[in-house]
PDB file of C-alpha atoms in Angstrom:
ATOM      1  CA  MET A   1       0.000   0.000   0.000  1.00 85.00           C
ATOM      2  CA  SER A   2       1.385   3.394  -0.982  1.00 93.00           C
ATOM      3  CA  PRO A   3       1.865   5.992   1.772  1.00 97.00           C
ATOM      4  CA  PRO A   4      -0.838   8.610   2.316  1.00 98.00           C
ATOM      5  CA  VAL A   5      -0.664  12.166   1.057  1.00 98.00           C
ATOM      6  CA  ILE A   6      -0.902  14.822   3.781  1.00 99.00           C
ATOM      7  CA  VAL A   7      -3.082  17.824   2.934  1.00 99.00           C
ATOM      8  CA  THR A   8      -2.868  20.720   5.379  1.00 98.00           C
ATOM      9  CA  GLY A   9      -5.856  23.032   5.551  1.00 98.00           C
ATOM     10  CA  ALA A  10      -8.057  20.096   4.555  1.00 98.00           C
ATOM     11  CA  ALA A  11     -11.166  21.630   6.125  1.00 98.00           C
ATOM     12  CA  GLY A  12     -10.572  24.708   4.007  1.00 98.00           C
ATOM     13  CA  PHE A  13     -11.988  25.517   0.597  1.00 98.00           C
ATOM     14  CA  ILE A  14      -9.151  24.411  -1.670  1.00 98.00           C
ATOM     15  CA  GLY A  15      -7.959  21.723   0.743  1.00 98.00           C
ATOM     16  CA  MET A  16     -11.274  19.873   0.760  1.00 98.00           C
ATOM     17  CA  HIS A  17     -11.435  19.775  -3.027  1.00 98.00           C
ATOM     18  CA  VAL A  18      -7.817  18.647  -3.408  1.00 98.00           C
ATOM     19  CA  ALA A  19      -8.346  15.865  -0.857  1.00 98.00           C
ATOM     20  CA  GLU A  20     -11.451  14.687  -2.702  1.00 98.00           C
ATOM     21  CA  ARG A  21      -9.634  14.596  -6.039  1.00 98.00           C
ATOM     22  CA  LEU A  22      -6.732  12.623  -4.582  1.00 98.00           C
ATOM     23  CA  MET A  23      -9.076  10.055  -3.043  1.00 98.00           C
ATOM     24  CA  ALA A  24     -11.078   9.818  -6.262  1.00 98.00           C
ATOM     25  CA  ARG A  25      -7.965   8.495  -7.976  1.00 97.00           C
ATOM     26  CA  GLY A  26      -7.206   5.996  -5.224  1.00 97.00           C
ATOM     27  CA  GLU A  27      -4.956   7.889  -2.813  1.00 98.00           C
ATOM     28  CA  ARG A  28      -5.251   7.768   0.953  1.00 98.00           C
ATOM     29  CA  VAL A  29      -5.288  11.238   2.501  1.00 98.00           C
ATOM     30  CA  ILE A  30      -4.500  12.551   5.963  1.00 98.00           C
ATOM     31  CA  GLY A  31      -6.047  15.968   6.466  1.00 98.00           C
ATOM     32  CA  VAL A  32      -4.648  18.477   8.943  1.00 98.00           C
ATOM     33  CA  ASP A  33      -6.599  21.496  10.151  1.00 98.00           C
ATOM     34  CA  ASP A  34      -6.939  23.528  13.354  1.00 96.00           C
ATOM     35  CA  PHE A  35     -10.538  24.644  12.564  1.00 96.00           C
ATOM     36  CA  ASN A  36      -9.856  28.238  13.619  1.00 93.00           C
ATOM     37  CA  ALA A  37     -12.650  30.780  13.791  1.00 91.00           C
ATOM     38  CA  TYR A  38     -11.453  33.214  11.102  1.00 92.00           C
ATOM     39  CA  TYR A  39     -14.746  32.401   9.393  1.00 93.00           C
ATOM     40  CA  ASP A  40     -17.721  30.204  10.315  1.00 93.00           C
ATOM     41  CA  PRO A  41     -16.316  26.979  11.828  1.00 93.00           C
ATOM     42  CA  ALA A  42     -19.597  25.255  10.919  1.00 96.00           C
ATOM     43  CA  LEU A  43     -18.660  25.487   7.236  1.00 97.00           C
ATOM     44  CA  LYS A  44     -15.268  23.938   7.977  1.00 98.00           C
ATOM     45  CA  ALA A  45     -16.961  21.200  10.000  1.00 98.00           C
ATOM     46  CA  ALA A  46     -19.323  20.468   7.090  1.00 98.00           C
ATOM     47  CA  ARG A  47     -16.384  20.174   4.689  1.00 98.00           C
ATOM     48  CA  ALA A  48     -14.596  17.850   7.127  1.00 98.00           C
ATOM     49  CA  ALA A  49     -17.705  15.678   7.518  1.00 98.00           C
ATOM     50  CA  ARG A  50     -17.924  15.345   3.736  1.00 98.00           C
ATOM     51  CA  LEU A  51     -14.314  14.124   3.630  1.00 98.00           C
ATOM     52  CA  GLU A  52     -14.652  11.832   6.628  1.00 98.00           C
ATOM     53  CA  ALA A  53     -17.436   9.941   4.903  1.00 98.00           C
ATOM     54  CA  ASN A  54     -14.670   8.415   2.776  1.00 98.00           C
ATOM     55  CA  PRO A  55     -12.785   5.537   4.464  1.00 98.00           C
ATOM     56  CA  ASP A  56      -9.578   6.646   2.729  1.00 98.00           C
ATOM     57  CA  PHE A  57      -9.559   9.880   4.718  1.00 98.00           C
ATOM     58  CA  ARG A  58      -8.420  10.695   8.242  1.00 98.00           C
ATOM     59  CA  MET A  59      -8.646  14.163   9.783  1.00 98.00           C
ATOM     60  CA  VAL A  60      -6.101  15.278  12.364  1.00 98.00           C
ATOM     61  CA  ARG A  61      -6.980  18.383  14.364  1.00 98.00           C
ATOM     62  CA  LEU A  62      -3.634  20.123  14.647  1.00 97.00           C
ATOM     63  CA  ASP A  63      -2.028  23.561  14.467  1.00 97.00           C
ATOM     64  CA  ILE A  64       0.670  23.228  11.783  1.00 97.00           C
ATOM     65  CA  ALA A  65       2.907  25.588  13.764  1.00 97.00           C
ATOM     66  CA  ALA A  66       3.138  22.908  16.476  1.00 98.00           C
ATOM     67  CA  ALA A  67       6.376  21.663  14.934  1.00 98.00           C
ATOM     68  CA  GLU A  68       7.014  18.530  17.011  1.00 98.00           C
ATOM     69  CA  ALA A  69       3.452  17.273  16.597  1.00 98.00           C
ATOM     70  CA  PHE A  70       3.461  17.859  12.845  1.00 98.00           C
ATOM     71  CA  GLU A  71       6.850  16.202  12.423  1.00 98.00           C
ATOM     72  CA  SER A  72       5.587  13.168  14.351  1.00 98.00           C
ATOM     73  CA  LEU A  73       2.569  12.941  12.070  1.00 98.00           C
ATOM     74  CA  VAL A  74       4.723  12.986   8.923  1.00 98.00           C
ATOM     75  CA  ARG A  75       7.180  10.454  10.320  1.00 98.00           C
ATOM     76  CA  GLU A  76       4.594   8.013  11.677  1.00 98.00           C
ATOM     77  CA  SER A  77       2.352   8.189   8.611  1.00 98.00           C
ATOM     78  CA  GLY A  78       5.245   7.543   6.229  1.00 98.00           C
ATOM     79  CA  ALA A  79       3.987  10.348   3.975  1.00 98.00           C
ATOM     80  CA  MET A  80       6.277  11.171   1.058  1.00 98.00           C
ATOM     81  CA  GLN A  81       4.144  14.010  -0.349  1.00 98.00           C
ATOM     82  CA  VAL A  82       2.590  17.013   1.385  1.00 98.00           C
ATOM     83  CA  VAL A  83       0.156  19.520  -0.123  1.00 99.00           C
ATOM     84  CA  HIS A  84       0.474  22.455   2.256  1.00 98.00           C
ATOM     85  CA  LEU A  85      -2.583  24.710   1.934  1.00 98.00           C
ATOM     86  CA  ALA A  86      -3.105  25.742   5.570  1.00 98.00           C
ATOM     87  CA  ALA A  87      -2.555  29.456   6.169  1.00 96.00           C
ATOM     88  CA  GLN A  88      -4.126  32.528   7.655  1.00 93.00           C
ATOM     89  CA  ALA A  89      -5.842  33.959   4.600  1.00 89.00           C
ATOM     90  CA  GLY A  90      -7.205  37.406   3.862  1.00 83.00           C
ATOM     91  CA  VAL A  91      -5.540  40.669   2.892  1.00 80.00           C
ATOM     92  CA  ARG A  92      -7.728  42.964   4.984  1.00 82.00           C
ATOM     93  CA  TYR A  93      -7.632  40.801   8.115  1.00 86.00           C
ATOM     94  CA  SER A  94      -3.829  40.995   8.071  1.00 87.00           C
ATOM     95  CA  ILE A  95      -4.167  44.682   8.952  1.00 86.00           C
ATOM     96  CA  GLU A  96      -6.440  43.898  11.912  1.00 88.00           C
ATOM     97  CA  ASN A  97      -4.636  40.856  13.307  1.00 90.00           C
ATOM     98  CA  PRO A  98      -1.053  40.716  12.012  1.00 92.00           C
ATOM     99  CA  PHE A  99       0.277  38.240  14.563  1.00 93.00           C
ATOM    100  CA  ALA A 100      -2.089  35.532  13.320  1.00 92.00           C
ATOM    101  CA  TYR A 101      -0.094  35.625  10.059  1.00 94.00           C
ATOM    102  CA  GLU A 102       3.222  35.350  11.848  1.00 95.00           C
ATOM    103  CA  ARG A 103       2.208  32.062  13.481  1.00 95.00           C
ATOM    104  CA  SER A 104       0.166  30.362  10.792  1.00 95.00           C
ATOM    105  CA  ASN A 105       2.013  31.486   7.676  1.00 97.00           C
ATOM    106  CA  LEU A 106       5.622  31.880   8.802  1.00 98.00           C
ATOM    107  CA  ALA A 107       6.005  29.496  11.752  1.00 98.00           C
ATOM    108  CA  GLY A 108       3.552  27.100  10.095  1.00 98.00           C
ATOM    109  CA  HIS A 109       5.472  26.968   6.825  1.00 98.00           C
ATOM    110  CA  LEU A 110       8.751  26.475   8.660  1.00 98.00           C
ATOM    111  CA  SER A 111       7.218  23.635  10.674  1.00 98.00           C
ATOM    112  CA  VAL A 112       6.022  21.891   7.510  1.00 98.00           C
ATOM    113  CA  MET A 113       9.400  22.229   5.801  1.00 98.00           C
ATOM    114  CA  GLU A 114      11.253  20.925   8.858  1.00 98.00           C
ATOM    115  CA  ALA A 115       9.034  17.835   8.959  1.00 98.00           C
ATOM    116  CA  CYS A 116       9.521  17.194   5.248  1.00 98.00           C
ATOM    117  CA  ARG A 117      13.291  17.573   5.280  1.00 98.00           C
ATOM    118  CA  ARG A 118      13.571  15.116   8.186  1.00 98.00           C
ATOM    119  CA  GLN A 119      11.532  12.437   6.377  1.00 98.00           C
ATOM    120  CA  PRO A 120      13.970  10.070   4.593  1.00 97.00           C
ATOM    121  CA  GLY A 121      13.249   9.848   0.868  1.00 96.00           C
ATOM    122  CA  PHE A 122      10.675  12.633   0.939  1.00 98.00           C
ATOM    123  CA  GLN A 123       9.415  13.272  -2.612  1.00 98.00           C
ATOM    124  CA  HIS A 124       7.562  16.575  -2.985  1.00 98.00           C
ATOM    125  CA  LEU A 125       6.182  19.509  -0.991  1.00 98.00           C
ATOM    126  CA  VAL A 126       3.569  21.556  -2.856  1.00 98.00           C
ATOM    127  CA  TYR A 127       2.568  24.710  -0.998  1.00 98.00           C
ATOM    128  CA  ALA A 128       0.175  27.611  -1.464  1.00 98.00           C
ATOM    129  CA  SER A 129       1.535  31.020  -2.331  1.00 98.00           C
ATOM    130  CA  SER A 130      -0.577  33.878  -3.689  1.00 96.00           C
ATOM    131  CA  SER A 131      -0.920  36.284  -6.593  1.00 94.00           C
ATOM    132  CA  SER A 132      -0.760  39.032  -3.974  1.00 93.00           C
ATOM    133  CA  VAL A 133       3.058  38.708  -3.947  1.00 95.00           C
ATOM    134  CA  TYR A 134       3.129  40.686  -7.207  1.00 93.00           C
ATOM    135  CA  GLY A 135       1.890  43.813  -5.429  1.00 90.00           C
ATOM    136  CA  ASP A 136      -0.147  46.567  -7.050  1.00 84.00           C
ATOM    137  CA  ARG A 137       1.471  47.691 -10.263  1.00 69.00           C
ATOM    138  CA  PRO A 138       0.347  48.730 -13.740  1.00 62.00           C
ATOM    139  CA  GLN A 139       0.028  46.072 -16.403  1.00 57.00           C
ATOM    140  CA  GLY A 140       0.285  46.057 -20.139  1.00 61.00           C
ATOM    141  CA  GLY A 141      -1.567  43.432 -22.111  1.00 64.00           C
ATOM    142  CA  ALA A 142       0.202  40.476 -20.491  1.00 74.00           C
ATOM    143  CA  GLY A 143      -0.292  38.594 -17.264  1.00 86.00           C
ATOM    144  CA  PHE A 144       1.990  38.454 -14.250  1.00 90.00           C
ATOM    145  CA  CYS A 145       4.925  36.145 -14.952  1.00 91.00           C
ATOM    146  CA  GLU A 146       6.791  34.137 -12.321  1.00 96.00           C
ATOM    147  CA  ASP A 147      10.012  35.981 -13.207  1.00 93.00           C
ATOM    148  CA  ASP A 148       8.448  39.383 -12.504  1.00 91.00           C
ATOM    149  CA  ALA A 149       9.702  41.225  -9.450  1.00 88.00           C
ATOM    150  CA  ALA A 150       7.785  40.359  -6.279  1.00 90.00           C
ATOM    151  CA  ALA A 151       9.630  42.744  -3.991  1.00 87.00           C
ATOM    152  CA  GLU A 152       6.969  45.313  -3.060  1.00 90.00           C
ATOM    153  CA  PRO A 153       4.021  43.647  -1.298  1.00 90.00           C
ATOM    154  CA  VAL A 154       1.206  45.986  -0.263  1.00 90.00           C
ATOM    155  CA  SER A 155      -0.154  43.832   2.594  1.00 92.00           C
ATOM    156  CA  LEU A 156       1.330  41.790   5.408  1.00 94.00           C
ATOM    157  CA  TYR A 157      -0.482  38.740   4.003  1.00 94.00           C
ATOM    158  CA  ALA A 158       1.397  39.165   0.711  1.00 94.00           C
ATOM    159  CA  ALA A 159       4.668  39.697   2.559  1.00 95.00           C
ATOM    160  CA  THR A 160       4.251  36.444   4.498  1.00 97.00           C
ATOM    161  CA  LYS A 161       3.499  34.515   1.313  1.00 97.00           C
ATOM    162  CA  ARG A 162       6.601  35.892  -0.387  1.00 98.00           C
ATOM    163  CA  ALA A 163       8.596  35.086   2.738  1.00 98.00           C
ATOM    164  CA  CYS A 164       7.388  31.467   2.528  1.00 98.00           C
ATOM    165  CA  GLU A 165       8.658  31.269  -1.051  1.00 98.00           C
ATOM    166  CA  LEU A 166      12.077  32.565   0.013  1.00 98.00           C
ATOM    167  CA  MET A 167      12.202  30.140   2.950  1.00 98.00           C
ATOM    168  CA  SER A 168      11.464  27.326   0.520  1.00 98.00           C
ATOM    169  CA  PHE A 169      14.276  28.381  -1.797  1.00 98.00           C
ATOM    170  CA  ALA A 170      16.656  28.184   1.161  1.00 98.00           C
ATOM    171  CA  TYR A 171      15.387  24.777   2.321  1.00 98.00           C
ATOM    172  CA  ALA A 172      15.481  23.320  -1.164  1.00 97.00           C
ATOM    173  CA  LYS A 173      19.131  24.310  -1.469  1.00 97.00           C
ATOM    174  CA  LEU A 174      20.056  23.255   2.055  1.00 98.00           C
ATOM    175  CA  TYR A 175      18.267  19.920   2.228  1.00 97.00           C
ATOM    176  CA  GLY A 176      17.554  18.944  -1.367  1.00 96.00           C
ATOM    177  CA  PHE A 177      13.894  17.963  -1.206  1.00 96.00           C
ATOM    178  CA  PRO A 178      11.773  19.182  -4.160  1.00 98.00           C
ATOM    179  CA  GLN A 179       9.251  21.939  -3.617  1.00 98.00           C
ATOM    180  CA  THR A 180       6.627  23.732  -5.704  1.00 98.00           C
ATOM    181  CA  GLY A 181       5.008  27.020  -4.719  1.00 98.00           C
ATOM    182  CA  LEU A 182       1.684  27.781  -6.384  1.00 98.00           C
ATOM    183  CA  ARG A 183       0.632  31.410  -6.735  1.00 98.00           C
ATOM    184  CA  PHE A 184      -3.173  31.176  -6.612  1.00 97.00           C
ATOM    185  CA  PHE A 185      -5.314  33.760  -8.404  1.00 95.00           C
ATOM    186  CA  THR A 186      -8.766  34.499  -6.857  1.00 95.00           C
ATOM    187  CA  VAL A 187     -10.219  31.025  -6.385  1.00 98.00           C
ATOM    188  CA  TYR A 188     -14.027  30.733  -6.245  1.00 98.00           C
ATOM    189  CA  GLY A 189     -16.759  28.102  -6.365  1.00 98.00           C
ATOM    190  CA  PRO A 190     -18.960  25.823  -4.217  1.00 98.00           C
ATOM    191  CA  TRP A 191     -17.819  25.428  -0.595  1.00 98.00           C
ATOM    192  CA  GLY A 192     -15.888  28.693  -0.937  1.00 98.00           C
ATOM    193  CA  ARG A 193     -14.656  31.145   1.701  1.00 96.00           C
ATOM    194  CA  PRO A 194     -17.244  33.564   3.177  1.00 96.00           C
ATOM    195  CA  ASP A 195     -14.693  36.400   3.300  1.00 93.00           C
ATOM    196  CA  MET A 196     -14.416  36.466  -0.499  1.00 95.00           C
ATOM    197  CA  ALA A 197     -16.362  39.182  -2.317  1.00 94.00           C
ATOM    198  CA  TYR A 198     -18.540  36.901  -4.473  1.00 97.00           C
ATOM    199  CA  PHE A 199     -19.623  34.978  -1.328  1.00 98.00           C
ATOM    200  CA  SER A 200     -20.388  38.020   0.834  1.00 97.00           C
ATOM    201  CA  PHE A 201     -22.150  39.736  -2.084  1.00 97.00           C
ATOM    202  CA  THR A 202     -24.391  36.678  -2.444  1.00 98.00           C
ATOM    203  CA  GLN A 203     -25.293  36.771   1.255  1.00 97.00           C
ATOM    204  CA  LYS A 204     -26.125  40.464   1.165  1.00 97.00           C
ATOM    205  CA  ILE A 205     -28.047  40.502  -2.107  1.00 97.00           C
ATOM    206  CA  LEU A 206     -30.263  37.641  -0.923  1.00 96.00           C
ATOM    207  CA  ALA A 207     -30.800  39.423   2.402  1.00 96.00           C
ATOM    208  CA  GLY A 208     -31.775  42.635   0.609  1.00 95.00           C
ATOM    209  CA  GLU A 209     -28.737  44.474   1.985  1.00 97.00           C
ATOM    210  CA  PRO A 210     -26.504  46.842  -0.002  1.00 96.00           C
ATOM    211  CA  ILE A 211     -23.061  45.691  -1.091  1.00 94.00           C
ATOM    212  CA  GLU A 212     -19.910  47.784  -0.780  1.00 91.00           C
ATOM    213  CA  VAL A 213     -18.053  47.998  -4.089  1.00 91.00           C
ATOM    214  CA  PHE A 214     -14.468  48.999  -3.387  1.00 86.00           C
ATOM    215  CA  GLY A 215     -12.107  50.708  -5.788  1.00 81.00           C
ATOM    216  CA  GLN A 216     -15.180  52.461  -7.223  1.00 82.00           C
ATOM    217  CA  GLY A 217     -15.821  49.212  -9.117  1.00 82.00           C
ATOM    218  CA  GLN A 218     -12.698  49.668 -11.268  1.00 83.00           C
ATOM    219  CA  MET A 219     -10.836  46.576 -10.072  1.00 86.00           C
ATOM    220  CA  SER A 220     -10.524  43.289 -11.948  1.00 89.00           C
ATOM    221  CA  ARG A 221      -9.594  39.786 -10.863  1.00 92.00           C
ATOM    222  CA  ASP A 222      -8.425  36.596 -12.542  1.00 93.00           C
ATOM    223  CA  PHE A 223     -11.312  34.530 -11.135  1.00 96.00           C
ATOM    224  CA  THR A 224     -10.392  30.832 -11.208  1.00 98.00           C
ATOM    225  CA  TYR A 225     -12.951  28.070 -10.657  1.00 98.00           C
ATOM    226  CA  ILE A 226     -12.091  25.530  -7.985  1.00 98.00           C
ATOM    227  CA  ASP A 227     -12.110  22.482 -10.292  1.00 98.00           C
ATOM    228  CA  ASP A 228      -9.558  24.171 -12.547  1.00 98.00           C
ATOM    229  CA  ILE A 229      -7.410  24.999  -9.530  1.00 98.00           C
ATOM    230  CA  VAL A 230      -7.458  21.366  -8.411  1.00 98.00           C
ATOM    231  CA  ASP A 231      -6.372  20.270 -11.898  1.00 98.00           C
ATOM    232  CA  GLY A 232      -3.306  22.467 -11.516  1.00 98.00           C
ATOM    233  CA  VAL A 233      -2.500  21.442  -7.934  1.00 98.00           C
ATOM    234  CA  VAL A 234      -2.645  17.727  -8.651  1.00 98.00           C
ATOM    235  CA  GLY A 235      -0.835  18.125 -11.967  1.00 98.00           C
ATOM    236  CA  ALA A 236       2.008  19.943 -10.237  1.00 98.00           C
ATOM    237  CA  LEU A 237       2.108  17.404  -7.385  1.00 98.00           C
ATOM    238  CA  ASP A 238       2.595  14.584  -9.886  1.00 98.00           C
ATOM    239  CA  ARG A 239       5.558  16.332 -11.525  1.00 98.00           C
ATOM    240  CA  PRO A 240       8.108  17.328  -8.882  1.00 98.00           C
ATOM    241  CA  PRO A 241      11.065  19.457  -9.907  1.00 98.00           C
ATOM    242  CA  GLU A 242      14.588  18.132  -9.606  1.00 97.00           C
ATOM    243  CA  ARG A 243      16.082  17.754  -6.140  1.00 96.00           C
ATOM    244  CA  GLY A 244      17.336  20.990  -4.669  1.00 95.00           C
ATOM    245  CA  SER A 245      14.714  23.042  -6.534  1.00 97.00           C
ATOM    246  CA  ASN A 246      11.882  25.277  -5.395  1.00 98.00           C
ATOM    247  CA  ARG A 247       9.711  25.834  -8.460  1.00 98.00           C
ATOM    248  CA  ILE A 248       7.232  28.749  -8.533  1.00 98.00           C
ATOM    249  CA  LEU A 249       4.128  28.477 -10.733  1.00 98.00           C
ATOM    250  CA  ASN A 250       1.142  30.730 -11.358  1.00 98.00           C
ATOM    251  CA  ILE A 251      -2.227  29.015 -11.206  1.00 98.00           C
ATOM    252  CA  GLY A 252      -5.147  31.067 -12.480  1.00 97.00           C
ATOM    253  CA  ASP A 253      -7.665  31.458 -15.267  1.00 96.00           C
ATOM    254  CA  SER A 254      -5.588  33.919 -17.328  1.00 91.00           C
ATOM    255  CA  ALA A 255      -8.723  35.913 -18.229  1.00 91.00           C
ATOM    256  CA  PRO A 256      -9.317  38.829 -15.814  1.00 91.00           C
ATOM    257  CA  VAL A 257     -12.908  39.933 -15.243  1.00 92.00           C
ATOM    258  CA  GLY A 258     -13.919  43.389 -14.024  1.00 90.00           C
ATOM    259  CA  LEU A 259     -15.612  43.659 -10.644  1.00 93.00           C
ATOM    260  CA  MET A 260     -18.760  45.183 -12.144  1.00 95.00           C
ATOM    261  CA  GLU A 261     -18.990  42.357 -14.678  1.00 95.00           C
ATOM    262  CA  MET A 262     -18.674  39.813 -11.851  1.00 96.00           C
ATOM    263  CA  ILE A 263     -21.506  41.536  -9.989  1.00 96.00           C
ATOM    264  CA  ALA A 264     -23.678  41.482 -13.123  1.00 97.00           C
ATOM    265  CA  VAL A 265     -23.121  37.722 -13.573  1.00 97.00           C
ATOM    266  CA  LEU A 266     -23.961  37.189  -9.908  1.00 97.00           C
ATOM    267  CA  GLU A 267     -27.131  39.284 -10.170  1.00 97.00           C
ATOM    268  CA  ASP A 268     -28.267  37.174 -13.134  1.00 97.00           C
ATOM    269  CA  ALA A 269     -27.566  33.934 -11.244  1.00 97.00           C
ATOM    270  CA  LEU A 270     -29.470  35.166  -8.185  1.00 97.00           C
ATOM    271  CA  GLY A 271     -32.298  36.743 -10.152  1.00 97.00           C
ATOM    272  CA  ARG A 272     -31.918  39.939  -8.107  1.00 96.00           C
ATOM    273  CA  LYS A 273     -30.275  43.315  -8.493  1.00 96.00           C
ATOM    274  CA  ALA A 274     -27.782  44.570  -5.958  1.00 95.00           C
ATOM    275  CA  GLU A 275     -27.903  47.947  -4.265  1.00 94.00           C
ATOM    276  CA  LYS A 276     -24.317  49.152  -4.714  1.00 90.00           C
ATOM    277  CA  LEU A 277     -22.400  51.499  -2.441  1.00 91.00           C
ATOM    278  CA  PHE A 278     -19.216  52.617  -4.197  1.00 90.00           C
ATOM    279  CA  ARG A 279     -16.169  53.007  -1.979  1.00 91.00           C
ATOM    280  CA  PRO A 280     -12.475  53.885  -2.495  1.00 89.00           C
ATOM    281  CA  MET A 281      -9.741  51.234  -2.562  1.00 84.00           C
ATOM    282  CA  GLN A 282      -9.032  49.617   0.777  1.00 82.00           C
ATOM    283  CA  PRO A 283      -5.519  49.483   2.245  1.00 83.00           C
ATOM    284  CA  GLY A 284      -3.633  46.401   1.077  1.00 71.00           C
ATOM    285  CA  ASP A 285      -5.847  45.777  -1.963  1.00 77.00           C
ATOM    286  CA  VAL A 286      -4.634  45.660  -5.569  1.00 79.00           C
ATOM    287  CA  THR A 287      -6.200  46.985  -8.750  1.00 82.00           C
ATOM    288  CA  GLN A 288      -5.852  43.958 -11.009  1.00 82.00           C
ATOM    289  CA  THR A 289      -4.637  40.380 -11.074  1.00 84.00           C
ATOM    290  CA  TYR A 290      -3.839  38.455 -14.242  1.00 87.00           C
ATOM    291  CA  ALA A 291      -1.948  35.157 -14.423  1.00 93.00           C
ATOM    292  CA  ASP A 292       0.488  34.150 -17.109  1.00 95.00           C
ATOM    293  CA  ILE A 293      -0.044  30.364 -16.917  1.00 97.00           C
ATOM    294  CA  SER A 294       2.307  29.307 -19.698  1.00 97.00           C
ATOM    295  CA  ARG A 295       4.703  27.480 -17.346  1.00 98.00           C
ATOM    296  CA  LEU A 296       2.006  25.444 -15.629  1.00 98.00           C
ATOM    297  CA  ARG A 297       0.472  24.651 -19.026  1.00 98.00           C
ATOM    298  CA  ALA A 298       3.810  23.478 -20.416  1.00 98.00           C
ATOM    299  CA  LEU A 299       4.419  21.311 -17.362  1.00 98.00           C
ATOM    300  CA  THR A 300       0.995  19.710 -16.915  1.00 98.00           C
ATOM    301  CA  GLY A 301      -1.192  20.586 -19.901  1.00 97.00           C
ATOM    302  CA  TYR A 302      -3.199  22.815 -17.551  1.00 98.00           C
ATOM    303  CA  GLN A 303      -6.088  24.552 -19.284  1.00 97.00           C
ATOM    304  CA  PRO A 304      -8.889  26.294 -17.351  1.00 97.00           C
ATOM    305  CA  LYS A 305     -12.280  25.042 -18.490  1.00 97.00           C
ATOM    306  CA  VAL A 306     -14.910  26.882 -16.411  1.00 98.00           C
ATOM    307  CA  SER A 307     -15.720  30.521 -17.181  1.00 97.00           C
ATOM    308  CA  LEU A 308     -17.129  32.897 -14.568  1.00 97.00           C
ATOM    309  CA  ALA A 309     -20.455  32.845 -16.437  1.00 97.00           C
ATOM    310  CA  GLU A 310     -20.640  29.096 -15.774  1.00 98.00           C
ATOM    311  CA  GLY A 311     -18.889  28.926 -12.408  1.00 98.00           C
ATOM    312  CA  LEU A 312     -20.771  31.604 -10.472  1.00 98.00           C
ATOM    313  CA  PRO A 313     -24.204  30.011 -11.122  1.00 98.00           C
ATOM    314  CA  ARG A 314     -22.732  26.715  -9.849  1.00 98.00           C
ATOM    315  CA  PHE A 315     -21.710  28.519  -6.667  1.00 98.00           C
ATOM    316  CA  VAL A 316     -25.182  30.062  -6.309  1.00 98.00           C
ATOM    317  CA  ARG A 317     -26.834  26.649  -6.644  1.00 98.00           C
ATOM    318  CA  TRP A 318     -24.556  25.259  -3.933  1.00 98.00           C
ATOM    319  CA  TYR A 319     -25.191  28.285  -1.704  1.00 98.00           C
ATOM    320  CA  ARG A 320     -28.967  27.917  -1.928  1.00 97.00           C
ATOM    321  CA  GLU A 321     -28.744  24.184  -1.154  1.00 97.00           C
ATOM    322  CA  PHE A 322     -26.284  24.580   1.727  1.00 97.00           C
ATOM    323  CA  TYR A 323     -27.931  27.519   3.452  1.00 95.00           C
ATOM    324  CA  GLY A 324     -31.492  26.591   2.524  1.00 84.00           C
TER     325      GLY A 324
END
């Protein structure tokens, strides 16, 4: 029997979907999550219950920054692959509670790397970075490329994600085990995170409450449907770089959509119009994201399949079913 794959943040949005995909192809999965209260723990519990219905899954309630406990889990499980998705997410929350990012993102990433480098024969660590590392800068007609400078983050969240990448470069060189950092671009879909705009807009529109549209509605995002994201994560996991390497890859849709267009698609899916309150840009936010995905495509054949016009109605259907 092959060793299990460890997925950190398994009760999270992306983590749940990655774990399901791995089990669907015959893998055993150990999920790790601390079920913190950054957003509704009931949603995390529902995701975990969905996973735990599969006999190939085991959930371990654990703070990844607890280094000795996480190292013991890796060693005793015999895991040779880790998909590290656990982190304190959210750009705006990093302004309110910066020390949460120090523990979860920095100490947590270090803990995971230490456990991996101490596991004899360890094969591949895939970890979550973010498009936010690119900062807020003007674009021409091309997407952000992995070789672009990522030296001027505009939020602490972005700074911690860039720091994790740099830590991984050091550990890859020092200890040789292969690593891949994935820069995610605005992931959305069923079972998503309530702090994301499309999710909170849905809640408010259905409740008849106005929505706050920041950046005067002039922002755009490279919205990427969750199934497409999972294609890229698993494709990258299956193709580790050479030993001693930390490979950085963008993972997005490569087709930015304006915020007002996203709201219009959501209004159509909900069958309701939103009352919009236009606000200036918030501290730490960026004007546009746009992924150049040529490297991930060349490596895995990655090709996003689900447009926002198809994906947002899928989210709305899930939302109505889940929240009744």
